[in-house]
CSV table of C-alpha atoms and ligand atoms in Angstrom, one decimal:
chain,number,residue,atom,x,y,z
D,300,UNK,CA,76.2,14.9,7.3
D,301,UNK,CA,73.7,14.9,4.6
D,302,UNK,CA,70.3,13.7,5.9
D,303,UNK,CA,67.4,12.5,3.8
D,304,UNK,CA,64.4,15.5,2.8
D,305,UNK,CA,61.7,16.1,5.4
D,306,UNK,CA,58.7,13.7,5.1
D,307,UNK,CA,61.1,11.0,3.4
D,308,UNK,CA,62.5,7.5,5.4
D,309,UNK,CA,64.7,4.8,4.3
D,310,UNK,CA,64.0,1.0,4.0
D,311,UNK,CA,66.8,-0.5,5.5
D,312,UNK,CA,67.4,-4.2,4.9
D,313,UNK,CA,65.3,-5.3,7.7
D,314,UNK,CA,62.1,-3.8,7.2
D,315,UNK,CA,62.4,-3.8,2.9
D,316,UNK,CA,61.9,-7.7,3.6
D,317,UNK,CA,58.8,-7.0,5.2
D,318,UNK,CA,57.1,-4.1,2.2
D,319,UNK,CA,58.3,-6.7,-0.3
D,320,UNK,CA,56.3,-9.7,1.9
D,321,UNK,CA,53.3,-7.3,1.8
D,322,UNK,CA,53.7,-6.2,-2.4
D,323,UNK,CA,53.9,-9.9,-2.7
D,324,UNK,CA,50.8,-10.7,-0.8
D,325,UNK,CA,48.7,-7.9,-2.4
D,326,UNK,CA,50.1,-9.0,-5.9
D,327,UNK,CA,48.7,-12.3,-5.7
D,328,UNK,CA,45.2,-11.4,-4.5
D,329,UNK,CA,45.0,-8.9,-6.9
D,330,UNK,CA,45.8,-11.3,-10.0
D,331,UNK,CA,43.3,-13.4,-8.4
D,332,UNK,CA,40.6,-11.3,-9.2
D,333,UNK,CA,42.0,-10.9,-12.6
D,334,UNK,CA,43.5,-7.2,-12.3
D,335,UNK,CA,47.3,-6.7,-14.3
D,336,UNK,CA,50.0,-4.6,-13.6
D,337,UNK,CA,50.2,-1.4,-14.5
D,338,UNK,CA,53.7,1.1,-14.8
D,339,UNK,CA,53.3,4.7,-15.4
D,340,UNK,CA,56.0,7.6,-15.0
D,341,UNK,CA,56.6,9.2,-11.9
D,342,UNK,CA,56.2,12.2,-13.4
D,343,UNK,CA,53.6,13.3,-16.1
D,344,UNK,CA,52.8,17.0,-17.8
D,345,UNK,CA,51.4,19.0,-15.2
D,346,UNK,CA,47.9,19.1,-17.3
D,347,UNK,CA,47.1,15.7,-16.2
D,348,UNK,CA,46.7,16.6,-12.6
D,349,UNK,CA,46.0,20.1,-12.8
D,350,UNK,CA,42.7,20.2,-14.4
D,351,UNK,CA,40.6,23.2,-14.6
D,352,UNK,CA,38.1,21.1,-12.4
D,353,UNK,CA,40.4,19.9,-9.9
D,354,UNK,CA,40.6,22.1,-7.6
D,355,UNK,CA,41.4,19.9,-4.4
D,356,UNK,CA,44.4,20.8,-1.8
D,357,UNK,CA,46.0,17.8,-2.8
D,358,UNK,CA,46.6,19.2,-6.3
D,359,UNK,CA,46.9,23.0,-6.1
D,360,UNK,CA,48.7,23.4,-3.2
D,361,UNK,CA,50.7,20.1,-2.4
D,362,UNK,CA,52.2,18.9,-5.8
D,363,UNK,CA,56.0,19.2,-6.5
D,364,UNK,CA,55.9,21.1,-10.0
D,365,UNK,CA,58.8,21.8,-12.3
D,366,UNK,CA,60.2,22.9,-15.6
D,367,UNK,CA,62.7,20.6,-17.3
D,368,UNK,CA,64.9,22.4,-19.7
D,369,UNK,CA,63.1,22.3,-22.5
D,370,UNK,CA,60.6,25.0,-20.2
D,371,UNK,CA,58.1,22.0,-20.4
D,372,UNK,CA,55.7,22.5,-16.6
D,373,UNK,CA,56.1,19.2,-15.3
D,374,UNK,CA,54.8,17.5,-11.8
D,375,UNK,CA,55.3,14.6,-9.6
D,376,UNK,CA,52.5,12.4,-9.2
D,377,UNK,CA,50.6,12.8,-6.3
D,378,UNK,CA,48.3,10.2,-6.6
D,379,UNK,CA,48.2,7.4,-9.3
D,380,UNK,CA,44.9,7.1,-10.9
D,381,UNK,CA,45.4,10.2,-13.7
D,382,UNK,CA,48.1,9.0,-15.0
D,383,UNK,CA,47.4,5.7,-15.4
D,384,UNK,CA,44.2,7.0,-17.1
D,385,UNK,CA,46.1,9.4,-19.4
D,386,UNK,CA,48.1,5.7,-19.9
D,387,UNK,CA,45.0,3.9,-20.9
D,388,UNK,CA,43.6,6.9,-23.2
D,389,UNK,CA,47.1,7.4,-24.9
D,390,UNK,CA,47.4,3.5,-25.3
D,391,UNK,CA,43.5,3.2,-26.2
D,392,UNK,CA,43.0,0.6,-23.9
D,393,UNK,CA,39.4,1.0,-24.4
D,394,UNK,CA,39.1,0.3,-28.0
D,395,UNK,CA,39.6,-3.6,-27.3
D,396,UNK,CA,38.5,-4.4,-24.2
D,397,UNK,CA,35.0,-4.6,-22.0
D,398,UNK,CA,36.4,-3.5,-18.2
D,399,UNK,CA,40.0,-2.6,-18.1
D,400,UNK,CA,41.4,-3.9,-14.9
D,401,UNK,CA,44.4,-2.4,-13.6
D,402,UNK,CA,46.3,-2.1,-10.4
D,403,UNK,CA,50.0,-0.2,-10.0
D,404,UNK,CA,52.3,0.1,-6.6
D,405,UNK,CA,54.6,3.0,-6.6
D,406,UNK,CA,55.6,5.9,-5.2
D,407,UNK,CA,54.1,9.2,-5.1
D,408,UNK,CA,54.4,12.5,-3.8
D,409,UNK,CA,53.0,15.5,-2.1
D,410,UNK,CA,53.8,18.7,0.0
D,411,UNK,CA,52.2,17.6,2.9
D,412,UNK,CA,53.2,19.0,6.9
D,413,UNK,CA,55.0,15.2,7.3
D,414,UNK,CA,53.5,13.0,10.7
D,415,UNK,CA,53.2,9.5,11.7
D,416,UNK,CA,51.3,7.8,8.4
D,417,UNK,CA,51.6,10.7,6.2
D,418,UNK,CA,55.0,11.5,4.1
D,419,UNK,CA,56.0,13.7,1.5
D,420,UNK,CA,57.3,10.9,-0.3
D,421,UNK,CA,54.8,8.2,0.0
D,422,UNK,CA,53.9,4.3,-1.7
D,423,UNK,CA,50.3,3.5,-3.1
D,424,UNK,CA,48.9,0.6,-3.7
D,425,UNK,CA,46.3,0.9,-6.2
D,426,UNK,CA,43.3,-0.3,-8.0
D,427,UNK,CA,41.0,0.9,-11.2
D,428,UNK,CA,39.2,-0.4,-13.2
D,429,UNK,CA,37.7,1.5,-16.3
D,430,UNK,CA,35.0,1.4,-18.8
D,431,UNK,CA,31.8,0.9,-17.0
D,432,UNK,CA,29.4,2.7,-14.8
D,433,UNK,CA,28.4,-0.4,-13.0
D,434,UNK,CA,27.3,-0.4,-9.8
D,435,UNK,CA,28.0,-3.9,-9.3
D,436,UNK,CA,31.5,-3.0,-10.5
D,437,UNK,CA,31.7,-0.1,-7.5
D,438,UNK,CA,30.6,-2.6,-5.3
D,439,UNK,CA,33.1,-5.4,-6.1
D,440,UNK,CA,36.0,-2.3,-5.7
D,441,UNK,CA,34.7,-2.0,-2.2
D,442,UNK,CA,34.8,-5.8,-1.8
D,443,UNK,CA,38.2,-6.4,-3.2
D,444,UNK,CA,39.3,-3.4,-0.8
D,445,UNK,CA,37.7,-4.8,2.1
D,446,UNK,CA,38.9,-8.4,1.2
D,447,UNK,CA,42.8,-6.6,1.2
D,448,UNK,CA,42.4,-5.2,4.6
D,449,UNK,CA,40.8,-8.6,6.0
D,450,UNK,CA,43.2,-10.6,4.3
D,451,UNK,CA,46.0,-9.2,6.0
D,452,UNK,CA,44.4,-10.4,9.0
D,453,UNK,CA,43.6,-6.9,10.4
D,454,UNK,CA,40.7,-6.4,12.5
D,455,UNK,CA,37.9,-4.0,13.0
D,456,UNK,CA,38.0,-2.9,9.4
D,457,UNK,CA,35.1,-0.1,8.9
D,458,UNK,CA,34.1,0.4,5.1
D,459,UNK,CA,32.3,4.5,5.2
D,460,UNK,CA,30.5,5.2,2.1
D,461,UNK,CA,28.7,7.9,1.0
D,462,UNK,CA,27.4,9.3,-3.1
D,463,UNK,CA,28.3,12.2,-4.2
D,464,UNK,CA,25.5,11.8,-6.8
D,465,UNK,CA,25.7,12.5,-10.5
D,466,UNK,CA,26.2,16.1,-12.8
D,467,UNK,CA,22.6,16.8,-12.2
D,468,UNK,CA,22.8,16.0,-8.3
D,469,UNK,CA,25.9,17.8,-7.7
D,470,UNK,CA,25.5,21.1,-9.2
D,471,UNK,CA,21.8,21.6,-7.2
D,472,UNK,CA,23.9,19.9,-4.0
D,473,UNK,CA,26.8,23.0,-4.9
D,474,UNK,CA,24.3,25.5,-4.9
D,475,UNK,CA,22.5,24.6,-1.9
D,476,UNK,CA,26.2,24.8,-0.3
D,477,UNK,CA,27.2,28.5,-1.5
D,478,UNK,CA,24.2,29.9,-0.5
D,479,UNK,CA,24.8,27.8,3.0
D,480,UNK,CA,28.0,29.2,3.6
D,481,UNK,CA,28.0,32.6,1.7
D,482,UNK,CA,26.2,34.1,5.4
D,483,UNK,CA,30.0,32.5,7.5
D,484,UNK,CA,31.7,33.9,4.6
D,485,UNK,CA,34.0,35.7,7.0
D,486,UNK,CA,34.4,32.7,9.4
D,487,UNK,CA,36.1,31.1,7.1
D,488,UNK,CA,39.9,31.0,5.8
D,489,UNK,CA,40.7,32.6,2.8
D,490,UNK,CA,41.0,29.8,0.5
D,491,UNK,CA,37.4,28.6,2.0
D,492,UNK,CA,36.4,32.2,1.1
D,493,UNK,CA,37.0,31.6,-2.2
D,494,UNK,CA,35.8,28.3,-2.7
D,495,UNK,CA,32.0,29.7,-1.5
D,496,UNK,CA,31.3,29.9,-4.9
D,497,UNK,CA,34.1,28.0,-7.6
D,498,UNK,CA,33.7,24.8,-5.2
D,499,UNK,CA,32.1,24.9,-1.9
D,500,UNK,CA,32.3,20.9,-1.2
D,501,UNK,CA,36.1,21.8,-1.0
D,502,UNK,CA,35.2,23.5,2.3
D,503,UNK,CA,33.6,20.1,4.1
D,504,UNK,CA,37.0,18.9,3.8
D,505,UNK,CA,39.3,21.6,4.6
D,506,UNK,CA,42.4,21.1,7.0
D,507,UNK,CA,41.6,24.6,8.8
D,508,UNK,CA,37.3,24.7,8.8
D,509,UNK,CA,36.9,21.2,9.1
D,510,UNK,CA,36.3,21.6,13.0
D,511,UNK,CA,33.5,24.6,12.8
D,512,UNK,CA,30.4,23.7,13.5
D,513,UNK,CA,28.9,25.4,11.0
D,514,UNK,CA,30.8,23.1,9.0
D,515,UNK,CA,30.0,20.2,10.2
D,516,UNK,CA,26.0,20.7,9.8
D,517,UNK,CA,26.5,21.9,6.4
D,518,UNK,CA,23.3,20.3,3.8
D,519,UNK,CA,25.0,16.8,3.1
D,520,UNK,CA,25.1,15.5,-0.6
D,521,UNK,CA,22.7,12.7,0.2
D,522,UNK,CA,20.2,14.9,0.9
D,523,UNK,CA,20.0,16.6,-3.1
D,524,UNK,CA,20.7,13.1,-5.1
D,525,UNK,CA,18.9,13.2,-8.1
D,526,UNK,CA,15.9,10.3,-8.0
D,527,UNK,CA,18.5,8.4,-10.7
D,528,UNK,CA,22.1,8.6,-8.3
D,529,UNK,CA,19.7,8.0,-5.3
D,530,UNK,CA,18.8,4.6,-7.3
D,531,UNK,CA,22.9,4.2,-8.2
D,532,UNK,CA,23.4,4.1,-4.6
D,533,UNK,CA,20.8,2.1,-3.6
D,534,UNK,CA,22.3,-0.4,-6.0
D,535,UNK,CA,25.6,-0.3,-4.6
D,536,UNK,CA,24.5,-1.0,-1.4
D,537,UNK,CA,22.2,-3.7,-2.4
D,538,UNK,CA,25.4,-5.5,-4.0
D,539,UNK,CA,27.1,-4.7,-1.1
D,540,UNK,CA,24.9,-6.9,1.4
D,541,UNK,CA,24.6,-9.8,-1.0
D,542,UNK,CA,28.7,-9.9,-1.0
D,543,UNK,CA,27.9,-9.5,3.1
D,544,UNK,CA,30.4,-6.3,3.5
D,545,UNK,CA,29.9,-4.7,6.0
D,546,UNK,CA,29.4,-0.7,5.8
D,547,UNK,CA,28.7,2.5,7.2
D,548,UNK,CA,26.7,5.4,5.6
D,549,UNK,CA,28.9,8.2,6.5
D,550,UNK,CA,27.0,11.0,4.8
D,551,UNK,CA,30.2,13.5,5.2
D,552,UNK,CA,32.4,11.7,3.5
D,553,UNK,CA,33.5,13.8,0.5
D,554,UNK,CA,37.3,12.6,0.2
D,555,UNK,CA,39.8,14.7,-1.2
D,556,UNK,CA,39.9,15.1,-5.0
D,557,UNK,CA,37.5,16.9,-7.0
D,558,UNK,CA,37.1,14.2,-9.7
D,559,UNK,CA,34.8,11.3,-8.0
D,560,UNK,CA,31.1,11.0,-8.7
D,561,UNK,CA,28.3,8.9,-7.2
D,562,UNK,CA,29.7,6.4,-5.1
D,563,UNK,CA,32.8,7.2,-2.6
D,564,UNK,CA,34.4,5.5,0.0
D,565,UNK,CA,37.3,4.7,2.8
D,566,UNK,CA,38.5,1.8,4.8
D,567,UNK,CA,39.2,2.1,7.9
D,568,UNK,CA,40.9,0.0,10.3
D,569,UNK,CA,40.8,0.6,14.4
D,570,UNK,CA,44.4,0.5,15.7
D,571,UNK,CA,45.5,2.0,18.5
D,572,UNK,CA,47.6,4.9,18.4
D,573,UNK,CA,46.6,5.5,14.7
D,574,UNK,CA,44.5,8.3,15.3
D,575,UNK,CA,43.7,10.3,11.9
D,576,UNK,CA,45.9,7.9,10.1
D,577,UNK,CA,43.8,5.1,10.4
D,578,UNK,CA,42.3,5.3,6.8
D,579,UNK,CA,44.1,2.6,5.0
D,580,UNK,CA,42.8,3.7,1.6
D,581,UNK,CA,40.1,5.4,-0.3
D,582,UNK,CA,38.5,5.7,-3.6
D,583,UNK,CA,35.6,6.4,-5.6
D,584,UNK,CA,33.8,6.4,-8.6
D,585,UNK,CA,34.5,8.8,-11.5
D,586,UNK,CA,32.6,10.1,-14.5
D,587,UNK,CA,34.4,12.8,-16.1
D,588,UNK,CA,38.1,12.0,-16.0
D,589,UNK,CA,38.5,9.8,-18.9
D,590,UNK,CA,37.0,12.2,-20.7
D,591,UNK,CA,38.4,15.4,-19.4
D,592,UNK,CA,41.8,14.1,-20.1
D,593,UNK,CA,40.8,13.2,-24.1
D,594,UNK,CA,39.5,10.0,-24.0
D,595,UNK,CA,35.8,8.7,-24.1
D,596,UNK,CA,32.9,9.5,-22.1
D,597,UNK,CA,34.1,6.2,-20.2
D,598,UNK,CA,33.2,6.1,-15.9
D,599,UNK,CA,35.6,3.9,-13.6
D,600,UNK,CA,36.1,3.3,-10.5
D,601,UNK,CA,39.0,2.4,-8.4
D,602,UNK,CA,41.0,2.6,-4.7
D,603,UNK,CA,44.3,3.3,-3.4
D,604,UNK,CA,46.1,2.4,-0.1
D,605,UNK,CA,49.1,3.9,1.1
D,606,UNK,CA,51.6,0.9,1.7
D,607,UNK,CA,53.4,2.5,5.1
D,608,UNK,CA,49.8,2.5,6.7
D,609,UNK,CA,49.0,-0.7,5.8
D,610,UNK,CA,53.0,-1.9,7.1
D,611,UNK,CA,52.3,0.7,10.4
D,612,UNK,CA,48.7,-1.4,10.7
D,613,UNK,CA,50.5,-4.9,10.3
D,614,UNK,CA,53.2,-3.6,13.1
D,615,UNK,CA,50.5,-2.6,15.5
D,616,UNK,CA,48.6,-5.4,15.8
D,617,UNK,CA,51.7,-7.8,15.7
D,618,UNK,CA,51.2,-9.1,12.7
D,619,UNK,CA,53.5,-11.2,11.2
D,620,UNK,CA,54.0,-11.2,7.4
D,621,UNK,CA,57.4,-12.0,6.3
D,622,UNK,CA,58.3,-15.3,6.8
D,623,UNK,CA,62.1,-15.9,8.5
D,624,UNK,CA,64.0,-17.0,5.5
D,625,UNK,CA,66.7,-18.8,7.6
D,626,UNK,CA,69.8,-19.3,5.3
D,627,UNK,CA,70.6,-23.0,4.1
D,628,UNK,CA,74.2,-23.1,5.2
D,629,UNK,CA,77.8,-20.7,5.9
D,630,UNK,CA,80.9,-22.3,4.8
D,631,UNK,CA,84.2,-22.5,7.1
D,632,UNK,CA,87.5,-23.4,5.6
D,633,UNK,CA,91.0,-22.9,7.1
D,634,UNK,CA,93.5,-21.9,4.7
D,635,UNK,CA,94.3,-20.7,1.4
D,636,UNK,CA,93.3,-24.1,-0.3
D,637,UNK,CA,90.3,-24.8,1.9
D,638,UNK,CA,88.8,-21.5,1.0
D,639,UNK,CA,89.5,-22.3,-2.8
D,640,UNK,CA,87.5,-25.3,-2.3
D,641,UNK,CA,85.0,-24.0,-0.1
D,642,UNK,CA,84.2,-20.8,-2.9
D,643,UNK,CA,83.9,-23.2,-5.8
D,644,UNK,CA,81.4,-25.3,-3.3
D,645,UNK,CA,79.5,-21.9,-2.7
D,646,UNK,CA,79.4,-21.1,-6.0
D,647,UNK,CA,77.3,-24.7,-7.0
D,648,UNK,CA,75.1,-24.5,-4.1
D,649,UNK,CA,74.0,-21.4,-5.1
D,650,UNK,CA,73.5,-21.9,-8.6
D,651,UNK,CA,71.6,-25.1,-7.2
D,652,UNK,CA,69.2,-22.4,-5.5
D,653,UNK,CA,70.8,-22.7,-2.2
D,654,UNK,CA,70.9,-19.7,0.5
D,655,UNK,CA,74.4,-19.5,1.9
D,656,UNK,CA,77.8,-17.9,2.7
D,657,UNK,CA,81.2,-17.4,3.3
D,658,UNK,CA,83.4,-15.2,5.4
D,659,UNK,CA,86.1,-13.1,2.7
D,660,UNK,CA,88.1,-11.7,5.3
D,661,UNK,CA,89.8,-15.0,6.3
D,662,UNK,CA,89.2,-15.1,9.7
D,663,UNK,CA,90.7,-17.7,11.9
D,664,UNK,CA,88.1,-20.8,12.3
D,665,UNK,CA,86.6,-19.3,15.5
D,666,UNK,CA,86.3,-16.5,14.1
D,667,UNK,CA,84.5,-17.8,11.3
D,668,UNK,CA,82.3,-19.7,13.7
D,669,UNK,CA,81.2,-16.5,15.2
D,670,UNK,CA,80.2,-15.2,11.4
D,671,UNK,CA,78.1,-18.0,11.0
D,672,UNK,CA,76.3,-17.9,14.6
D,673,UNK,CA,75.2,-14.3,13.6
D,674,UNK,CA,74.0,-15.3,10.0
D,675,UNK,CA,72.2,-18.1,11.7
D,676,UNK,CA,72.0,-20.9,8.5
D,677,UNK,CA,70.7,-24.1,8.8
D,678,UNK,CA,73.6,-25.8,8.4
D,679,UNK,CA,77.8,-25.0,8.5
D,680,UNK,CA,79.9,-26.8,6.2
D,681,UNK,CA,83.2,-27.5,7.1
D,682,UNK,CA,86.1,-28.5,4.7
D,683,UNK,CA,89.2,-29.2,5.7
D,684,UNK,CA,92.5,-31.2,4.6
D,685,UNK,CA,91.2,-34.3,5.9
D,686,UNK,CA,87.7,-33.5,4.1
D,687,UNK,CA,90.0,-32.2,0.7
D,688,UNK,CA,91.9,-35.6,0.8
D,689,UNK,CA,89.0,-37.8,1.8
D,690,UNK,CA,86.1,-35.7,-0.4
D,691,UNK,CA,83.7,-35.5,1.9
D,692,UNK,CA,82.0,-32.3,3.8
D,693,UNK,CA,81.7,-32.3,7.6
D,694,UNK,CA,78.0,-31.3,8.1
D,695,UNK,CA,76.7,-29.9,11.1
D,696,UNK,CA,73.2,-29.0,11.9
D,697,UNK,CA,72.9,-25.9,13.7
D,698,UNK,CA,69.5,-27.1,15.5
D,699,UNK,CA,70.3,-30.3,16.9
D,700,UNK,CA,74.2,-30.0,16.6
D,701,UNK,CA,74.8,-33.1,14.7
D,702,UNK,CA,77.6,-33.2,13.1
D,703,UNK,CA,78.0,-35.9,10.1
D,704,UNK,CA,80.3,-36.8,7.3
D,705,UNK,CA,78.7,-36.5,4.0
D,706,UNK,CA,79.3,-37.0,0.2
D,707,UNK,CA,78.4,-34.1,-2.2
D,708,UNK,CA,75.2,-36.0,-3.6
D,709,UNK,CA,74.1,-36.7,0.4
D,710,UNK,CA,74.8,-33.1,1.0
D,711,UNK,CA,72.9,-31.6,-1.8
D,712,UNK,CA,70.3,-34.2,-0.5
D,713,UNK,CA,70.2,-32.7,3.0
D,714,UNK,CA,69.8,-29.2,2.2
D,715,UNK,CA,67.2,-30.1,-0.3
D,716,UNK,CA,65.3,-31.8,2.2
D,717,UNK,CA,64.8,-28.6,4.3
D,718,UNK,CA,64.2,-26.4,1.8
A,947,HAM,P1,43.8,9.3,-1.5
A,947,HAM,O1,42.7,9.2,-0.5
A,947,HAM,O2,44.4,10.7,-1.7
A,947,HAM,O3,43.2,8.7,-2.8
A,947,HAM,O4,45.0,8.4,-1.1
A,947,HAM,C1,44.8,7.0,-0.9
A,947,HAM,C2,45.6,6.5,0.3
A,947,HAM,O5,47.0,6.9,0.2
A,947,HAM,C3,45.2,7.2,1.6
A,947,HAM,O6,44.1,6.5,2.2
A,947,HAM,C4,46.4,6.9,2.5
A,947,HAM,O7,46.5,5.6,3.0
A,947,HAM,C5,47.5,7.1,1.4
A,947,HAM,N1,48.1,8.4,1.5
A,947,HAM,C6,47.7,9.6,1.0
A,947,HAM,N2,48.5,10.6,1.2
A,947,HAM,C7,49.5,10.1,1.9
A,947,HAM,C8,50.7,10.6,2.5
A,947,HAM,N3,51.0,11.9,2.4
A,947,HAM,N4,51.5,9.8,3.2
A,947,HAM,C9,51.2,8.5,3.4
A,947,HAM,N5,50.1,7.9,2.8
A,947,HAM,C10,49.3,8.7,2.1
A,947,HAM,C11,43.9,8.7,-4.0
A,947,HAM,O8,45.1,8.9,-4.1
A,947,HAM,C12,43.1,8.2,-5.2
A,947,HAM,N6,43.9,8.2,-6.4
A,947,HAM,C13,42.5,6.8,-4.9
A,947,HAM,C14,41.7,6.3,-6.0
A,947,HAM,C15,42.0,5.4,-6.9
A,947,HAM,N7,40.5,6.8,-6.4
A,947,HAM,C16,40.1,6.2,-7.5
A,947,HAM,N8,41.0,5.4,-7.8
């Protein structure tokens, strides 16, 4: 038996109902704030992930790189905000337009060691939007992310914030950091080892040193914001209380990709059992990649969630946010003409808009019967000679078992008025 690559799952029927109830529900809020869909490949030229700054795990170590057979080095995406900014620079979505608000939903991909909440092939639910450093506009991110965790009726959402300041702020902060770590040099892994000096923040966030304690009181980037972020910050914050969000400072939050500047942040949600996985999404503000990828010297800011946290959240906590669809009605039919009449009655109620079925292995009635307890409609149509003859339909309804004779207009009317 052929079984599906590590760190991948299947939807299956039952649960696909569910991620499209959720797409659904994050659609419509996000139109509400006036952000349109975006579609970008799945993958792009390796360039527009592997940038000479981006140096992140995430990037160098975890993508899923390839040559096609013209020898061009291509990768999956791991993450959707470069390409849908390599999108809006090839598509100068800038030249017309103040704030270019975007959001996008697919899949994504990364070489990670696969666990509850973290997948190899993985769905992200994301948010940018581009062409302003703003920190009202940071702030309203952080609201609209906080607004999609609340709004999905989870509870004990945490926002953590933290700045990684601007240019100015971050080389001092960098410095301060190698000459920090150069004296552990030996305590840490290799990779660390190396990113002493190319890009020590890299270390505050590594799987493996993470835990030293060394690490962990490491100078924080707070502490070497230029008077200018410091303000930036400040800003954010102030916007944030006025939209009454409610944060935490978390001055070690660095988050995993080299391109953010000034403001970054994650949501978290407290469900039990989640344990690392309990950040729902992240994001952050960036400077440079609009412009390190050709465009202009354009900032955004944006968030992503990953769609299985957000379902394994909603599953936890019982929350319930597909609807049952129950279908309107199964057809039963007795012979060779019945069923004739019955398929040309399925066909209209359908095209009328109408949920419903029929059984195509002709069953005997009881058998039928049994098909339609399972598909559990609203209603079961009968027709049979006397109903042929007479042209009426013998309506039952499943919920009160009533049974009633009933034109074609009355019946129409009767499924209508459930709908
Ligand atoms: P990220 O923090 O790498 O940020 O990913 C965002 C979210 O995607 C995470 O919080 C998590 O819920 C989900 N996620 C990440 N990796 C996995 C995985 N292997 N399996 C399941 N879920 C995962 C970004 O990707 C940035 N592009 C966010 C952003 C948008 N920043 C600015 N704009």
């Amino acid at each position: 038996m052929i079984q599906k690559p590590k760190g991948t799952y299947d939807l299956l029927p039952e649960e696909t109902i569910k991620y499209r109830a959720l797409e659904n529900h994050l659609i419509k809020l996000l139109e509400n704030y006036g952000y349109e869909e975006i579609r970008t490949p799945i993958f792009e030229h390796s360039n527009v992930f592997h940038r000479e700054s981006e140096l992140s795990d995430m990037v160098v170590k975890e993508t899923y790189n390839f040559l096609d057979k013209a020898n061009r080095s291509l990768t999956l995406r791991p993450e959707g905000t470069a390409g849908v900014i390599r999108s809006y620079i090839e598509n100068k979505l800038y030249a017309n337009r103040g704030i270019t608000k975007l959001f996008y939903l697919g899949p994504n991909f990364r070489y990670e060691r696969p666990q509850k909440g973290r997948y190899r092939q993985f769905y992200q639910f994301g948010v940018e939007a581009i062409g302003a450093k703003s920190a009202s506009l940071d702030a309203e991110i952080i609201a609209l992310s906080y607004k999609i965790i609340t709004s999905l009726n989870l509870k004990q959402v945490k926002v953590k914030i933290n700045s990684l300041g601007d240019i100015a702020s971050r080389t001092e902060y960098k410095k301060i950091l190698t000459n920090y770590f150069l004296p552990y040099k030996e305590k840490l892994c290799p990779d660390c080892q190396n990113r002493i000096t190319q890009n020590p923040i890299r270390i505050l966030d590594c799987k493996i040193d993470q835990g030293q304690t060394f690490v962990k009181n490491a100078p924080r980037p707070l502490e070497y914001l230029t008077p200018e972020a410091l303000a930036y910050f400040n800003d954010v914050l102030g916007y944030l209380d006025s939209m009454d969000i409610i944060y935490e400072i978390d001055d070690r939050l660095v988050r995993g990709l080299d391109y953010y500047g000034h403001t970054v942040f994650e949501v978290e949600a407290h469900i039990k059992g989640f344990g690392a996985q309990n950040i729902l999404g992240g994001g952050g503000h960036y400077e440079s990649l609009v412009s390190e990828l050709g465009g202009p010297e354009i900032s955004g800011v944006g968030v992503a969630f990953g769609m299985e946290r957000l379902m394994q959240a909603i599953d936890a906590e019982k929350i319930v946010i597909a609807k049952e669809q129950r279908p309107d009605f199964y057809l039963l039919y007795f012979d060779e003409t019945t069923k004739k009449a019955a398929l040309s009655l399925l066909i209209e109620l359908r095209d009328l808009g109408f949920k419903g079925d029929i059984d195509h292995l002709e069953r005997s009635f009881k058998n039928q019967l049994k098909q339609a307890i399972n598909y559990n409609p609203k209603y079961l149509i009968i027709i049979g000679e006397d109903e042929l003859k007479e042209d009426y339909y013998t309506v039952k309804d499943v919920s009160t078992e009533q049974q009633e004779k009933l034109t074609y207009e009355q019946l129409i009317k009767k499924l209508g008025a459930v709908k």
